[in-house]
Short mmCIF file of C-alpha atoms and ligand atoms in Angstrom, two decimals:
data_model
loop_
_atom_site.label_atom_id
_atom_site.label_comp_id
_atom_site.label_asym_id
_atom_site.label_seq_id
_atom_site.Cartn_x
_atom_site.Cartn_y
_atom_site.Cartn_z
CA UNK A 487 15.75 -14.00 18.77
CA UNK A 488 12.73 -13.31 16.65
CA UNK A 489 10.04 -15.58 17.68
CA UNK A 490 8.86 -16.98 14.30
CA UNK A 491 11.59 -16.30 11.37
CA UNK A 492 9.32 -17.57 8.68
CA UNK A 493 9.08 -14.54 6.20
CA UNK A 494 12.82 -13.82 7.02
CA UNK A 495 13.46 -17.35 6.33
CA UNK A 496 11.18 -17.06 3.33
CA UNK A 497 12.51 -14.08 1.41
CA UNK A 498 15.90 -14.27 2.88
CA UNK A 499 15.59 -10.95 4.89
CA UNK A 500 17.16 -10.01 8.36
CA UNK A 501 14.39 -8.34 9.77
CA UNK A 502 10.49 -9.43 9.78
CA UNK A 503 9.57 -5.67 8.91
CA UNK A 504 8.30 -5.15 5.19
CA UNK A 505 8.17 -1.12 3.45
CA UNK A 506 4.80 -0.99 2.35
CA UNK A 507 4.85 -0.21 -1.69
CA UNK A 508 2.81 3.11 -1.62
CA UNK A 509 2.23 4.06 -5.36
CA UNK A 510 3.40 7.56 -6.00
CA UNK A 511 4.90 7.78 -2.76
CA UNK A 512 7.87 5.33 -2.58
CA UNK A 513 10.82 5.27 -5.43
CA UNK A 514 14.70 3.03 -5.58
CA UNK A 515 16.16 5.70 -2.67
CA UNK A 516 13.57 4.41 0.15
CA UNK A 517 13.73 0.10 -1.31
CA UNK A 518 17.69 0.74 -1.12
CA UNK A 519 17.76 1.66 2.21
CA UNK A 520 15.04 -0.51 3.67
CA UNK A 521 16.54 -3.54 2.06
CA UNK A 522 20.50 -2.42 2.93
CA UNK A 523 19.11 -2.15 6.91
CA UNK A 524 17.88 -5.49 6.89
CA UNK A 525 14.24 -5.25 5.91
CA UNK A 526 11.91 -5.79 2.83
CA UNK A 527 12.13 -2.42 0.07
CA UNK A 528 9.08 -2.84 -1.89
CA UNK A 529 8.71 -0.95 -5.08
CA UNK A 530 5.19 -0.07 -6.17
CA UNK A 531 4.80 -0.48 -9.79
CA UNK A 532 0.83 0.77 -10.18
CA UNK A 533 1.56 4.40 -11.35
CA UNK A 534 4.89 3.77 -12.99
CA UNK A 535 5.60 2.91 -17.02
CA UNK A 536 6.87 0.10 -17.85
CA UNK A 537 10.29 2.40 -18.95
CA UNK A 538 9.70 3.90 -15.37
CA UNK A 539 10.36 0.51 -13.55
CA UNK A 540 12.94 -0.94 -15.70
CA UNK A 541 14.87 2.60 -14.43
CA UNK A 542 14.16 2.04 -11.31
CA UNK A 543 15.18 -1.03 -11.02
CA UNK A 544 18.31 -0.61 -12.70
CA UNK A 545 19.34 1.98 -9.91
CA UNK A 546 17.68 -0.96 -6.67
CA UNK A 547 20.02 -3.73 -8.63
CA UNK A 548 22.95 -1.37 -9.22
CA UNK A 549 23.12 -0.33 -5.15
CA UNK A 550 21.45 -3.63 -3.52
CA UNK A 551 22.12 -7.03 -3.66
CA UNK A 552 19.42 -8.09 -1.07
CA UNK A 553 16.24 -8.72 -1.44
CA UNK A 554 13.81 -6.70 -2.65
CA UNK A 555 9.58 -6.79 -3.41
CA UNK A 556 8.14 -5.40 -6.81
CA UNK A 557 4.47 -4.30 -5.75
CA UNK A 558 1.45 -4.18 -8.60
CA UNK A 559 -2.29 -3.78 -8.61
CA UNK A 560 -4.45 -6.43 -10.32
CA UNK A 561 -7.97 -4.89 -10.64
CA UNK A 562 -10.53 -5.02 -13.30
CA UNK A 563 -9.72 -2.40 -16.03
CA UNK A 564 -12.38 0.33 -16.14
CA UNK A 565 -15.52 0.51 -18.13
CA UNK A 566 -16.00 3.63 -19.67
CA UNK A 567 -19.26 5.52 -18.54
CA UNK A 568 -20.29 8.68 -20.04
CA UNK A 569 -23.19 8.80 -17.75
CA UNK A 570 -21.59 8.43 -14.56
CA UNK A 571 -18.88 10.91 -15.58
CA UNK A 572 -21.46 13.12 -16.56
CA UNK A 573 -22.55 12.96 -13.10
CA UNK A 574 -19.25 13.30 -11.31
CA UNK A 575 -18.35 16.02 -13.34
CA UNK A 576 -21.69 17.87 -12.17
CA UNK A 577 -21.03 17.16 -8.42
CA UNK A 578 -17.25 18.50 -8.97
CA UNK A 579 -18.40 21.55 -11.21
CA UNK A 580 -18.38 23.94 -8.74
CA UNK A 581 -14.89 22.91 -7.34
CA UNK A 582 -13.68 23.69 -11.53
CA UNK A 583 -15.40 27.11 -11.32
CA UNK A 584 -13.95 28.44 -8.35
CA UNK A 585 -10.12 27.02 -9.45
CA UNK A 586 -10.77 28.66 -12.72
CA UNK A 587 -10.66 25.20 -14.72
CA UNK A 588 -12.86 24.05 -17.90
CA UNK A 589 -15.09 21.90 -15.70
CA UNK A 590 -15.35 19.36 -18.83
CA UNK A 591 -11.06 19.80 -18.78
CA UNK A 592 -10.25 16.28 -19.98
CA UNK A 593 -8.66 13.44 -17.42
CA UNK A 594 -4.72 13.88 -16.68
CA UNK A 595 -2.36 10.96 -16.16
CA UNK A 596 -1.37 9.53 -12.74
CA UNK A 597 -3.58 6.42 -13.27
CA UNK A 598 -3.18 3.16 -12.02
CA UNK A 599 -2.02 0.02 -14.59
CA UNK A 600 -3.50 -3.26 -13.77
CA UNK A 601 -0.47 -6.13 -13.77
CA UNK A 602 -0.11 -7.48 -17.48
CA UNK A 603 2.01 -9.19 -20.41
CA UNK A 604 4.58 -6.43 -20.24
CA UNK A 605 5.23 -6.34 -16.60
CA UNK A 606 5.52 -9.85 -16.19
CA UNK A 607 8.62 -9.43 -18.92
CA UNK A 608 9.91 -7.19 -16.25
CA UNK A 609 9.51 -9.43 -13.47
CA UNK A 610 11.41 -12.07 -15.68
CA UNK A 611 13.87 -9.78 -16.93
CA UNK A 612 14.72 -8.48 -13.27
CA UNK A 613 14.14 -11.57 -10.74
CA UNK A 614 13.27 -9.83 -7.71
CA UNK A 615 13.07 -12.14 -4.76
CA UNK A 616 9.43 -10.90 -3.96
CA UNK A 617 6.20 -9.89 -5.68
CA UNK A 618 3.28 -8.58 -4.00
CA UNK A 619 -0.06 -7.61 -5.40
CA UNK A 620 -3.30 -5.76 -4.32
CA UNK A 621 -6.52 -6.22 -4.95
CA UNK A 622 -6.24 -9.98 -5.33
CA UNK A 623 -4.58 -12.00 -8.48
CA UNK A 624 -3.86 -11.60 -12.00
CA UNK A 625 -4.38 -14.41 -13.84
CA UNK A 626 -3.26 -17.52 -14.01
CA UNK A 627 -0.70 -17.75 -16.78
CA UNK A 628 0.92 -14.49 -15.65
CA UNK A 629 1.01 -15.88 -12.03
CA UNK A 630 2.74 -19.20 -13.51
CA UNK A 631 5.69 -16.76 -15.38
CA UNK A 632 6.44 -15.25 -12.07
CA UNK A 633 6.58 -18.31 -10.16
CA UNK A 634 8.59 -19.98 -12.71
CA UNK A 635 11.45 -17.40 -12.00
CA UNK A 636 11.48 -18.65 -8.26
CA UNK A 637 9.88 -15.30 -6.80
CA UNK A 638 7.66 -15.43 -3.97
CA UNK A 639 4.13 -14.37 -4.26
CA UNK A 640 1.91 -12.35 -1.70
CA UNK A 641 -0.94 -10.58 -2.15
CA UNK A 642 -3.46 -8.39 0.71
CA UNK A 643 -6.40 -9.83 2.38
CA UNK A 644 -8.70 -8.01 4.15
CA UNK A 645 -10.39 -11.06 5.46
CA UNK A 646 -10.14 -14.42 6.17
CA UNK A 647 -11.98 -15.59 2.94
CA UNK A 648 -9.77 -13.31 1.00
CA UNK A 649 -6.85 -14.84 2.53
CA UNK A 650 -8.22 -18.43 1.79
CA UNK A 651 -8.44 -17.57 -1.74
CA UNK A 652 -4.93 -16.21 -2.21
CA UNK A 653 -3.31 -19.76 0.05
CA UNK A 654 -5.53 -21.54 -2.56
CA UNK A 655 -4.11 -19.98 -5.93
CA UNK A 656 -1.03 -20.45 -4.43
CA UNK A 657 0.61 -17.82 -2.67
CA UNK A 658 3.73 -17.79 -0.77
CA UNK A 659 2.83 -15.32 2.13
CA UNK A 660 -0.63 -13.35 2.97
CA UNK A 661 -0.70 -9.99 4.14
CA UNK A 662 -3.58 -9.35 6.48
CA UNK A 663 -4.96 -5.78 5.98
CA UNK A 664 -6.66 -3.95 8.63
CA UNK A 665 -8.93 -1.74 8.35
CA UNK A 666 -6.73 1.04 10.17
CA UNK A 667 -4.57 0.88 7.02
CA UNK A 668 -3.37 3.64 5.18
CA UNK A 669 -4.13 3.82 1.37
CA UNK A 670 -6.54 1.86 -0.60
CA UNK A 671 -7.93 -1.33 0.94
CA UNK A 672 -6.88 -4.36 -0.69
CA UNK A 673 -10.68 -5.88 -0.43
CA UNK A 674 -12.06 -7.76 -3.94
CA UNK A 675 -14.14 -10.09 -2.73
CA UNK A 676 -16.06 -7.77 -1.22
CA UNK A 677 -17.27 -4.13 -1.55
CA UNK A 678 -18.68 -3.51 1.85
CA UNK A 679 -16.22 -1.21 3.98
CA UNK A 680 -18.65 -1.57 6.76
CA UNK A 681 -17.66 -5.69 7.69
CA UNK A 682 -13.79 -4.84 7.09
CA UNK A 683 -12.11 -5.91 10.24
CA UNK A 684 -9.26 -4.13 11.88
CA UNK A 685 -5.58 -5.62 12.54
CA UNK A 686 -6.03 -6.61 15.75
CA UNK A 687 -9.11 -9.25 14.83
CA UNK A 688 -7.92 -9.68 11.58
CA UNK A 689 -4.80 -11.18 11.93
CA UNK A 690 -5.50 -14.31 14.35
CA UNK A 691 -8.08 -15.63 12.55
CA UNK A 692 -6.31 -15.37 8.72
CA UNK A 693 -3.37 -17.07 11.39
CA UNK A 694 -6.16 -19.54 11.98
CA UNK A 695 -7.46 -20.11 8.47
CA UNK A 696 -4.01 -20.73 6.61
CA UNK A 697 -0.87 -22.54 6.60
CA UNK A 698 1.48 -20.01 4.98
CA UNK A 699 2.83 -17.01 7.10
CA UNK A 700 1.39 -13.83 7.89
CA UNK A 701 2.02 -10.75 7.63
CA UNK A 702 0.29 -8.31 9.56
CA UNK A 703 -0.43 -4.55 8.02
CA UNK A 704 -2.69 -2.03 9.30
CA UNK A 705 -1.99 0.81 11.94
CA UNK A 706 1.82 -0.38 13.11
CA UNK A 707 3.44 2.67 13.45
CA UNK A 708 6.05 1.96 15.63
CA UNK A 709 7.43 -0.90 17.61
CA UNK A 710 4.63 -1.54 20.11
CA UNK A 711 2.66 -2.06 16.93
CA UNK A 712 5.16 -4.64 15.42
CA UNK A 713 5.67 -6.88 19.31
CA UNK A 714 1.64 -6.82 18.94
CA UNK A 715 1.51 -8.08 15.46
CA UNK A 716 3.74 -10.87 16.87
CA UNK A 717 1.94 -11.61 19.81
CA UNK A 718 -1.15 -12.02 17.13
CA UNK A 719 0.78 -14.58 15.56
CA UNK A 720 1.75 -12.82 12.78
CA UNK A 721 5.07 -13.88 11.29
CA UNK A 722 5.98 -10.18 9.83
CA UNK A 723 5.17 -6.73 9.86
CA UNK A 724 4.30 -4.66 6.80
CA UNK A 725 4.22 -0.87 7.60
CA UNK A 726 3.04 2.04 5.27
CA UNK A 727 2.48 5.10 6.93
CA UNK A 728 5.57 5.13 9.28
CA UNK A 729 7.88 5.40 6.38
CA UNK A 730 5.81 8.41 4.78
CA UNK A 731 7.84 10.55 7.29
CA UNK A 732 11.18 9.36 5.84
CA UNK A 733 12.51 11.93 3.93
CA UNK A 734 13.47 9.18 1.11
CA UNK A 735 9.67 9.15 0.88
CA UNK A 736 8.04 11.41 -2.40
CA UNK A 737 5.51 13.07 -0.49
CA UNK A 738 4.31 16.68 -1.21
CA UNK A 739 4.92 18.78 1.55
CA UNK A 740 1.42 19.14 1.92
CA UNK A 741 0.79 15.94 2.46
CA UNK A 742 3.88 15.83 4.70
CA UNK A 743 2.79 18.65 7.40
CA UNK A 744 -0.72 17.45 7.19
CA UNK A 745 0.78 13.87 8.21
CA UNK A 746 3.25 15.65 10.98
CA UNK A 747 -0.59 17.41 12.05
CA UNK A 748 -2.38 14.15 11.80
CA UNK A 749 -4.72 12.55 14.84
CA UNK A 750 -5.94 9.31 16.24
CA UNK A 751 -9.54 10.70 14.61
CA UNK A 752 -9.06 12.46 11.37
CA UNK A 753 -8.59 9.38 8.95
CA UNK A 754 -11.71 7.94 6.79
CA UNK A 755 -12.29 5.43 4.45
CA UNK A 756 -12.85 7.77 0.80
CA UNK A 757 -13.84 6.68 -2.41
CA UNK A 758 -13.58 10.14 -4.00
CA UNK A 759 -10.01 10.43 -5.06
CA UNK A 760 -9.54 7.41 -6.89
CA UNK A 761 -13.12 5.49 -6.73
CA UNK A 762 -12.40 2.70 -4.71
CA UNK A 763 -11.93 2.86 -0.86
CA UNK A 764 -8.84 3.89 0.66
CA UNK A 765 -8.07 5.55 3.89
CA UNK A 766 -6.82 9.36 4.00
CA UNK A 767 -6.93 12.43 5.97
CA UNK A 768 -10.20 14.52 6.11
CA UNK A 769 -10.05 17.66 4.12
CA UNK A 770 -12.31 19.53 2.26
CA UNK A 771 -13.29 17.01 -0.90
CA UNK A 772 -13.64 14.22 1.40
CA UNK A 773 -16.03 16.88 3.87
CA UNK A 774 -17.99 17.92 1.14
CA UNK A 775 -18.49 15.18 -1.51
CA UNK A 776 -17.69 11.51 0.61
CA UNK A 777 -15.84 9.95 2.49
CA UNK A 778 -18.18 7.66 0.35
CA UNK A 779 -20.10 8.60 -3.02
CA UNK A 780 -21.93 6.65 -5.08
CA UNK A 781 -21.36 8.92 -8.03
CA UNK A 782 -17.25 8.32 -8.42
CA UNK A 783 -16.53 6.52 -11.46
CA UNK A 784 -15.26 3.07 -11.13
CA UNK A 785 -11.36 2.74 -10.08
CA UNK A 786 -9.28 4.51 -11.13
CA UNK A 787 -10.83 6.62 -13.42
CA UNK A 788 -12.28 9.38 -10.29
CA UNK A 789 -8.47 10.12 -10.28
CA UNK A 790 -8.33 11.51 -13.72
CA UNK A 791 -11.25 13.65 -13.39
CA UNK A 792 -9.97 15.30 -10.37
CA UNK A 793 -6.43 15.86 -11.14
CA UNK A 794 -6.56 19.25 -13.18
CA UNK A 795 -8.39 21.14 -9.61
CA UNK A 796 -5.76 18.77 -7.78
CA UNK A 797 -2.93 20.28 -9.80
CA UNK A 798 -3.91 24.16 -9.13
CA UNK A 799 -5.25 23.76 -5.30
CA UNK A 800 -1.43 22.28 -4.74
CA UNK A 801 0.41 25.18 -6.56
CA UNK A 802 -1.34 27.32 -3.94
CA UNK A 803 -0.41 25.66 -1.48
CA UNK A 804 -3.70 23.69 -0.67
CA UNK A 805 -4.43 20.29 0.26
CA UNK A 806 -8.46 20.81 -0.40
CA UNK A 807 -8.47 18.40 -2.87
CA UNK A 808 -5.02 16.01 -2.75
CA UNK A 809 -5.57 12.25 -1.11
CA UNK A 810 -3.44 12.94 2.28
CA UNK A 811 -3.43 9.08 2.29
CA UNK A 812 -2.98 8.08 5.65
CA UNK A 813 -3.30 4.98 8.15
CA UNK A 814 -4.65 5.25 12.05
CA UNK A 815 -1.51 5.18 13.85
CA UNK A 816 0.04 8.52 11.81
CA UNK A 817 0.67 10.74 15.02
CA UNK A 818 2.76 7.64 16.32
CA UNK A 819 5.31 8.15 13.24
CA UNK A 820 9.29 9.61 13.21
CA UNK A 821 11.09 11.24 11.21
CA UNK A 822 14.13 9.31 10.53
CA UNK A 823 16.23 8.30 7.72
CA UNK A 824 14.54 5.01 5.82
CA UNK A 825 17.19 2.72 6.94
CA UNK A 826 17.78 4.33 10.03
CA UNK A 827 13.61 3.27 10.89
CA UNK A 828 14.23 -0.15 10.00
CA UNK A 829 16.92 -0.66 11.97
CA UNK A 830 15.55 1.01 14.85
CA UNK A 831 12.22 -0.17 14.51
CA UNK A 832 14.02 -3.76 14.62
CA UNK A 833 17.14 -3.42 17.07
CA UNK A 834 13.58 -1.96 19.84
CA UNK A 835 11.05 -4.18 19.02
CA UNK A 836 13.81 -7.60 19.24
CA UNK A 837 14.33 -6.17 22.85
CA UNK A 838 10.90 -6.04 24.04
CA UNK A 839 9.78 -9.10 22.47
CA UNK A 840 12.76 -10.69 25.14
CA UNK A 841 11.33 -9.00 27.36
CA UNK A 842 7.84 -10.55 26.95
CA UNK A 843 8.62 -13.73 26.76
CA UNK A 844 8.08 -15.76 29.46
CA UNK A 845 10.83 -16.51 32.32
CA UNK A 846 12.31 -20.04 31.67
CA UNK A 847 12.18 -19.52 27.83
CA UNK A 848 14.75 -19.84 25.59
CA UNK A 849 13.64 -16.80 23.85
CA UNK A 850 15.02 -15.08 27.44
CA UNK A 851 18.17 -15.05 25.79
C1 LIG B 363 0.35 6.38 0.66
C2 LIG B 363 0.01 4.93 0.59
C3 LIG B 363 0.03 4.28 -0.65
C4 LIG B 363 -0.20 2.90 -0.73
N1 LIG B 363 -0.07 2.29 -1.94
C5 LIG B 363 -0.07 0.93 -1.99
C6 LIG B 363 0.33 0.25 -3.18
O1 LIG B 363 0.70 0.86 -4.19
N2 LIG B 363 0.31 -1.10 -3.17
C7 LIG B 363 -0.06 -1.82 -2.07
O2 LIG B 363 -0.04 -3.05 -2.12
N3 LIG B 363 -0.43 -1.20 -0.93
C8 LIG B 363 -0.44 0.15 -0.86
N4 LIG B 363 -0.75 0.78 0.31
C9 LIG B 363 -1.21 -0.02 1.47
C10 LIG B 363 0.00 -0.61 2.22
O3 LIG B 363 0.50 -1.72 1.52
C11 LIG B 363 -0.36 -1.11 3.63
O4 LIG B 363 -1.44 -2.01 3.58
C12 LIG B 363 -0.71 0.02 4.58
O5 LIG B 363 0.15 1.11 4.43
C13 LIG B 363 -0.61 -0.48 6.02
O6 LIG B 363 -1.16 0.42 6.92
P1 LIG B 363 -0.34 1.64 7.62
O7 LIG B 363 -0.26 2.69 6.58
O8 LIG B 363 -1.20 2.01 8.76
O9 LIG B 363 1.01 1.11 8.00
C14 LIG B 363 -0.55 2.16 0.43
C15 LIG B 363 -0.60 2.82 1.67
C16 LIG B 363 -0.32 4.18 1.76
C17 LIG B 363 -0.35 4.84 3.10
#
């Protein structure tokens, strides 16, 4: 017996183990399975069309009747600065020269949408039982639509004010971010990566601070990771970089062997790829130009600029300039079928959480 059943209870799930939404890296094939073996699919909607996730979610509703979470981004739209993309396109001249691109070549796609008018139609059109966001809120008529079709609503914190604020505009669940996370931090009360706390201080105290379940995200790559997250208090896992490996996951192969290569140590915190802080594998733009730089243009504009070397590094073959987003606890990961993980990742950790409890208990059972 799981020893709190308050997200399963919640969303109406099996198991207490949640598929990360990775933009760009996670389509319907992966939320199928995860949801079909029990867990939470989550669909991230930040990089798709509007057209794109009606599509999608045509196939998830066709082939799954359980549960599933729609995923979205809520920043602040981008400010257009000629001067500061003067300036990044300066640092990154040299990169253009060598690939043989027009270093002024203009921004391609592959952009992040901030949650709006149209989406929320989605949301209503579709009903999914779940809908997360990152990077805080949108605002509050859009968050009244949603609720109003019965959905649940989480968002990331990445600290215990953050999660204060999201139990206070009303959310359902909060997910508690550490720092060993893979992908782009969830912080937006803050901009200082240096204070961000990892999972395993993290989650007690947001436990502490709020009344609503937790869900604990951050470096669990396998089940020792999830019993921990329980022992923390956390009510449910939510895990990113573990299903990268899946082969349901849309991951270029170069970002696939340099996961299968990846260490305890070669993960930082990098603004360059996108212009807000997310955590990926070292490589050569990261070396050279971060992890941190004061010149990338505000999110997610840095993307743009760099996607036309991107493009013709990766046709050769080379990762030099692709985000190889990536959490802490990579080298932990396996390479199993989506649903396959969840169960597995569920049937093991159930077991050793028996095992832990204490003698007497009636979780001994
Ligand atoms: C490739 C990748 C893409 C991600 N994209 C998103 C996203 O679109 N939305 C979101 O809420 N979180 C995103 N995240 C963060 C995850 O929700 C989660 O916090 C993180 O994966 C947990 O850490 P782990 O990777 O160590 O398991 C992403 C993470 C990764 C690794």
């Amino acid at each position: 017996m799981w020893p709190d059943r308050r997200i399963q209870d919640l969303f109406g799930i099996e198991l207490p183990i949640i598929q990360a939404p990775m933009a760009g890296s996670v389509g319907s094939e992966m939320v199928i399975a995860v949801s079909e073996a029990g867990g939470l699919g989550s669909l991230p909607c930040a990089m798709l069309t509007p057209e794109q996730i009606r599509t999608e979610l045509g196939i998830i509703r066709q082939r799954t009747s359980r549960p599933i979470n729609l995923n979205f981004f809520c920043h602040r739209p981008p400010q257009e600065d000629p001067v500061r993309d003067t300036a990044w396109r300066q640092r990154l001249e040299s990169y253009f020269i060598e690939l043989g691109v027009d270093p002024q070549a203009p921004a391609l796609g592959g952009l992040r949408t901030p949650f709006d008018s149209e989406r929320c139609d989605l949301v209503i059109e579709f009903t999914p039982e779940v809908i997360s966001f990152h990077f805080g809120l949108p605002e509050q008529n859009l968050l009244d639509r949603i609720r109003a079709t019965g959905a649940k609503i989480i968002s990331s914190a990445t600290s215990v004010d953050e999660a204060r604020w999201l139990e206070d505009r009303g959310c359902d669940a909060i997910i508690a971010q550490g720092y060993e996370a893979g992908g782009h931090r969830g912080m937006f009360l803050s901009e200082n990566i240096t204070t961000q706390a990892g999972t395993m201080a993290l989650v007690p105290q947001v436990v502490d601070a709020v009344k609503v379940p937790v869900i604990a995200a951050g470096g669990i790559g396998d089940t020792r990771g999830i019993v921990a997250a329980f022992a923390l208090g956390a009510s449910a896992v939510q895990m990113g970089t573990a299903y990268l490996f899946c082969p349901e996951a849309k991951v270029s192969s170069i970002h696939r062997d340099a996961l299968r290569r990846a260490k305890d140590n070669n993960t930082v915190l990098t603004n360059v790829f996108t212009g807000r802080p997310a955590r990926g594998i070292v490589n050569r733009l990261i070396r050279e130009v971060g992890p941190m730089s004061d010149l990338a243009p505000e999110f997610p504009l840095a993307a743009g600029v760099i996607a036309p070397i991107r493009a013709i590094a990766e046709a050769t073959g080379s990762g030099d300039f692709s985000a190889l987003w990536s959490g802490q606890a990579a080298a932990v990961g396996r390479e199993l079928p989506a649903g396959e993980l969840t169960r597995q990742l569920g049937a093991e950790a159930l077991v050793k959480l028996s095992r832990l409890a204490p003698v007497g208990s009636s979780q001994t059972a």
